[in-house]
CSV table of C-alpha atoms in Angstrom, one decimal:
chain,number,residue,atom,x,y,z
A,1,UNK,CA,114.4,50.0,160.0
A,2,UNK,CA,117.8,49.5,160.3
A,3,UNK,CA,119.8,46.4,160.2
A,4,UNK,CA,122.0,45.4,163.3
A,5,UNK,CA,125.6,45.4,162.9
A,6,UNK,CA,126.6,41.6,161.8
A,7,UNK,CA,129.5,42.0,163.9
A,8,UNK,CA,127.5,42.3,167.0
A,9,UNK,CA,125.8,39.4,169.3
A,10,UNK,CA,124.4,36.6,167.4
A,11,UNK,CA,120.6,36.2,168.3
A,12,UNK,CA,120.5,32.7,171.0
A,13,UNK,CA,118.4,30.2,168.6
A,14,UNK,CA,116.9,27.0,169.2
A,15,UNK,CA,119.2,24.7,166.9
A,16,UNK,CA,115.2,23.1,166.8
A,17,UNK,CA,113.9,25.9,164.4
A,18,UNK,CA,115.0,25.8,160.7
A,19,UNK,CA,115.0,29.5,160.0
A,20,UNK,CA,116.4,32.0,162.9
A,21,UNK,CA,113.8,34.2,164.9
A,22,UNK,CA,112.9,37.0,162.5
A,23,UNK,CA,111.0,38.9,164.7
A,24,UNK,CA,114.3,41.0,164.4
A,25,UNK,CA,115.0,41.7,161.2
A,26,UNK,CA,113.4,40.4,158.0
A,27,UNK,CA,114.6,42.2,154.8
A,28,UNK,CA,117.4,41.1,152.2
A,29,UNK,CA,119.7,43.8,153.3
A,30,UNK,CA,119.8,42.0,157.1
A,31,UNK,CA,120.1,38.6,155.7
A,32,UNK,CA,123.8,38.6,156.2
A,33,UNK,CA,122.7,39.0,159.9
A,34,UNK,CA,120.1,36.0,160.4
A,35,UNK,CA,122.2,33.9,158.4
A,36,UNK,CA,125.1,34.4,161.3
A,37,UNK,CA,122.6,34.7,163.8
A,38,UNK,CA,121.1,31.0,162.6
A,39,UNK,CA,124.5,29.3,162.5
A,40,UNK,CA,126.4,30.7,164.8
A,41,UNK,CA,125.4,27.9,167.7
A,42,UNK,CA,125.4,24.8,165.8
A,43,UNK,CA,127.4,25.6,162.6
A,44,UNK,CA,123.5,23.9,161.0
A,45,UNK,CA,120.4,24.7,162.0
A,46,UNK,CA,117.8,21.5,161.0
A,47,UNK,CA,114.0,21.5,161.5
A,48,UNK,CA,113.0,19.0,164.0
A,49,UNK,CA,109.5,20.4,164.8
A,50,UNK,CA,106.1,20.2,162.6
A,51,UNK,CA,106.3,23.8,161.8
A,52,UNK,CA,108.7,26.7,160.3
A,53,UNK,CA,108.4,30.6,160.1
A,54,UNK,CA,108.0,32.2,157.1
A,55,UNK,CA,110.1,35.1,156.9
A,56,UNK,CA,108.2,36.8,153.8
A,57,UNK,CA,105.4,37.9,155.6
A,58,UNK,CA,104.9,40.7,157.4
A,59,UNK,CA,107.1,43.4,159.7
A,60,UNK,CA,105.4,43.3,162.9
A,61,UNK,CA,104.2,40.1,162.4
A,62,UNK,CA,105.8,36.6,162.8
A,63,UNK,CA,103.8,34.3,160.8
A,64,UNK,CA,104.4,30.1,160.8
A,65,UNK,CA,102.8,27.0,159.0
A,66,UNK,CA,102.2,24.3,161.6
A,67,UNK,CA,101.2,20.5,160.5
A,68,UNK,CA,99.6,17.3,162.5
A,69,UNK,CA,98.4,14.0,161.8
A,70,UNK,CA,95.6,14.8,163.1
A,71,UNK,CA,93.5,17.9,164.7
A,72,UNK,CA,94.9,17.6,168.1
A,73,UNK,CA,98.0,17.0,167.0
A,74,UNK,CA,97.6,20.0,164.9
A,75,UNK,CA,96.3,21.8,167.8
A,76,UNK,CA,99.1,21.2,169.9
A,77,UNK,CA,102.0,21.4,167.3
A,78,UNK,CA,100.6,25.6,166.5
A,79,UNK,CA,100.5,25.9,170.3
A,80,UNK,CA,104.1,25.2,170.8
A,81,UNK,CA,105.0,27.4,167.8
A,82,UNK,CA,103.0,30.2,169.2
A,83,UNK,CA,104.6,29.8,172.7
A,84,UNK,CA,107.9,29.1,170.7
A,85,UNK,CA,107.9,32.7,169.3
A,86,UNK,CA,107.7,34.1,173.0
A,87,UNK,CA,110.5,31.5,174.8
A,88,UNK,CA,113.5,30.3,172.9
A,89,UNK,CA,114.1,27.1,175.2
A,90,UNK,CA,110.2,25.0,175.2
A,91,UNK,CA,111.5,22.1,177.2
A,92,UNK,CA,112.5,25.1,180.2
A,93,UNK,CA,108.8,25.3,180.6
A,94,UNK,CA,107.8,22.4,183.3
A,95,UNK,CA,104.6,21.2,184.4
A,96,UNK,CA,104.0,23.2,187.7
A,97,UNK,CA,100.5,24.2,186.9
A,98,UNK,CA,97.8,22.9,184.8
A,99,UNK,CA,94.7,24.6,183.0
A,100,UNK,CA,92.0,23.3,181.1
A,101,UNK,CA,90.8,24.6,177.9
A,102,UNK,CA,87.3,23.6,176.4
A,103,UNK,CA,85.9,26.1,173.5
A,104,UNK,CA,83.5,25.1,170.7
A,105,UNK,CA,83.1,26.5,167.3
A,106,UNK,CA,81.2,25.9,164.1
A,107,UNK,CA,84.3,26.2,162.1
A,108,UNK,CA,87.5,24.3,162.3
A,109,UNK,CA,90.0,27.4,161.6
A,110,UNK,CA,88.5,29.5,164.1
A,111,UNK,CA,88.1,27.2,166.6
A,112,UNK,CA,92.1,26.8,166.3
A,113,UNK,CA,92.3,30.8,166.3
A,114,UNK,CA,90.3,30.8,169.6
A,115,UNK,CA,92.3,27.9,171.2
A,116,UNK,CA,96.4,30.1,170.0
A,117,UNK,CA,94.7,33.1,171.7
A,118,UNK,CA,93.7,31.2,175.1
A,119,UNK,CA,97.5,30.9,175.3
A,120,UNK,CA,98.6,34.3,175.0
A,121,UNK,CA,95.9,35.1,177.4
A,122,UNK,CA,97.5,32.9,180.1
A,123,UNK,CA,100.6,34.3,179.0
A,124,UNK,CA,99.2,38.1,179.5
A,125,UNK,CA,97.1,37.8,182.4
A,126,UNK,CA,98.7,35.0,184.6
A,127,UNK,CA,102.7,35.4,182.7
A,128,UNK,CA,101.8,31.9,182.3
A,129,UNK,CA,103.5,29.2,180.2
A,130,UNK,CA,102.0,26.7,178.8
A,131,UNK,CA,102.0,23.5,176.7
A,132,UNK,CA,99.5,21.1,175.9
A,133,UNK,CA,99.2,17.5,177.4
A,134,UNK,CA,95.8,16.6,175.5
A,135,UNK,CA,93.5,17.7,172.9
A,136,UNK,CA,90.3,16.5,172.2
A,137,UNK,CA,88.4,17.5,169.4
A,138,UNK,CA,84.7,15.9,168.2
A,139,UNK,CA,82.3,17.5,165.7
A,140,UNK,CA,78.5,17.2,166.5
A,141,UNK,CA,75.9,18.8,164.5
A,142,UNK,CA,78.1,20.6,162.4
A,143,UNK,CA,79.6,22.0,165.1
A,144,UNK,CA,83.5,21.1,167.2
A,145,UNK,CA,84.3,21.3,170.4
A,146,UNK,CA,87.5,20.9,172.0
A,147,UNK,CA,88.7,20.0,175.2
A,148,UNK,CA,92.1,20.3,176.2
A,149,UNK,CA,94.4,20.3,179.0
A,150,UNK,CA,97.8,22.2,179.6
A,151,UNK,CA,100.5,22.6,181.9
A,152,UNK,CA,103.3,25.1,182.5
A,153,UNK,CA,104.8,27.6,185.1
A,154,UNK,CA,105.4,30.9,185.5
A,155,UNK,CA,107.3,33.0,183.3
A,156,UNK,CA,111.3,33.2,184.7
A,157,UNK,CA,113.2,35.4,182.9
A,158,UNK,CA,116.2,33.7,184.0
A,159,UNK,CA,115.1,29.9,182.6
A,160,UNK,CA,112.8,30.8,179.7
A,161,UNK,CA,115.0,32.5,176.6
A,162,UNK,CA,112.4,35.5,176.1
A,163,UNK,CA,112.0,36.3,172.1
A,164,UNK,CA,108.9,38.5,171.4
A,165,UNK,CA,106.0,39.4,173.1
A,166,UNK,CA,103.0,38.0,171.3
A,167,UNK,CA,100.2,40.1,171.3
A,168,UNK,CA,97.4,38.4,169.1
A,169,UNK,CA,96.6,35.9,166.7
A,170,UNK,CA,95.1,37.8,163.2
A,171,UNK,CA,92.8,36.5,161.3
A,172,UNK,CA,95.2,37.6,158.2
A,173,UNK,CA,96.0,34.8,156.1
A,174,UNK,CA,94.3,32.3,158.6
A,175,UNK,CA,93.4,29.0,157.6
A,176,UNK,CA,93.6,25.2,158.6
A,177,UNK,CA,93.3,22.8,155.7
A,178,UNK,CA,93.4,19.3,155.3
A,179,UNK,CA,95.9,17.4,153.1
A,180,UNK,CA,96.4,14.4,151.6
A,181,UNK,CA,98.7,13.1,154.7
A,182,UNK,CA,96.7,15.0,157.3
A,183,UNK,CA,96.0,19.1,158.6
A,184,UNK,CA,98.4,22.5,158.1
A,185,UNK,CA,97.5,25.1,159.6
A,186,UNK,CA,99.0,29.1,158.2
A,187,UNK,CA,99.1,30.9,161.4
A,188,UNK,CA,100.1,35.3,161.7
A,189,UNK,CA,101.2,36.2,165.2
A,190,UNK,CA,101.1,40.2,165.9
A,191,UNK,CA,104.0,41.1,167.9
């Protein structure tokens, strides 16, 4: 793969996101690149959101680590990252139209899994957008269920800042864990 001419277009970045997109490029020899890319709207890009992208993994694959307080907030803090990797610009998405989620799971990481890949099925079938208003998640019986509801619009090329298209979630390096201070969650996107 070949690196882009640094001299060209930067890539447009959310100054939100601490690292720039990397669905573009992600070895050394580009870093000149992304680090032009990254600054080249803000002169300093600072993470503001409860998850980053780590660049080391993967080629076709954009992989991020998501925290929350909580599960829902968990929940709802991996679903913007997913939906961040497809649309630069979150807050273009408004609320036109509203689904509702519900999935239950005996295990916590999968039932996460299930609820990332509900999104890029409304984004594939419907080219909906979407982000979460509410989660709610309760265990019974050793198993969780969730229930959540989202709103969004239709994808507009014109007012959402396209980036990849995300095909699946992979259960490569999957997991949600809980911490001292709450849930992370280690999420791989296939793009």
């Amino acid at each position: 793969m070949a690196c882009p001419d640094p001299s060209g277009p930067a890539l447009p970045l959310s100054p939100r996101v601490r690292s720039p997109f990397v669905g573009r490029a992600r070895h050394a020899a580009c870093s000149p690149w992304r680090v032009r890319a990254a600054t080249h709207h803000s002169g300093l890009v600072i993470l503001l959101m409860p998850y980053h992208y780590l660049e080391e993994i993967g080629t076709a694959d954009i992989a991020f680590e998501a925290t929350g307080r909580d599960l829902p907030e968990l929940f709802r803090d991996a679903a913007d990252a997913t939906m961040n990797v497809m649309i630069d610009n979150l807050d273009a998405i408004e609320p036109r139209e509203t689904r509702h989620i519900e999935l239950a799971n005996d295990k916590i990481d999968m039932l996460l899994f299930e609820f990332l890949q509900e999104f890029i099925y409304f984004k594939d079938a419907e080219r909906l957008l979407l982000r979460v208003r509410d989660v709610r998640i309760e265990e019974r019986d050793g198993k969780h269920f969730l229930k959540a509801e989202a709103a969004g619009e239709a994808l507009d090329s014109v007012r959402h800042h396209q980036r990849a298209d995300v095909k699946a979630v992979t259960l490569h390096d999957f997991s949600v864990e809980k911490q001292d201070e709450g849930w992370n969650a280690r999420v791989l996107l296939d793009i």
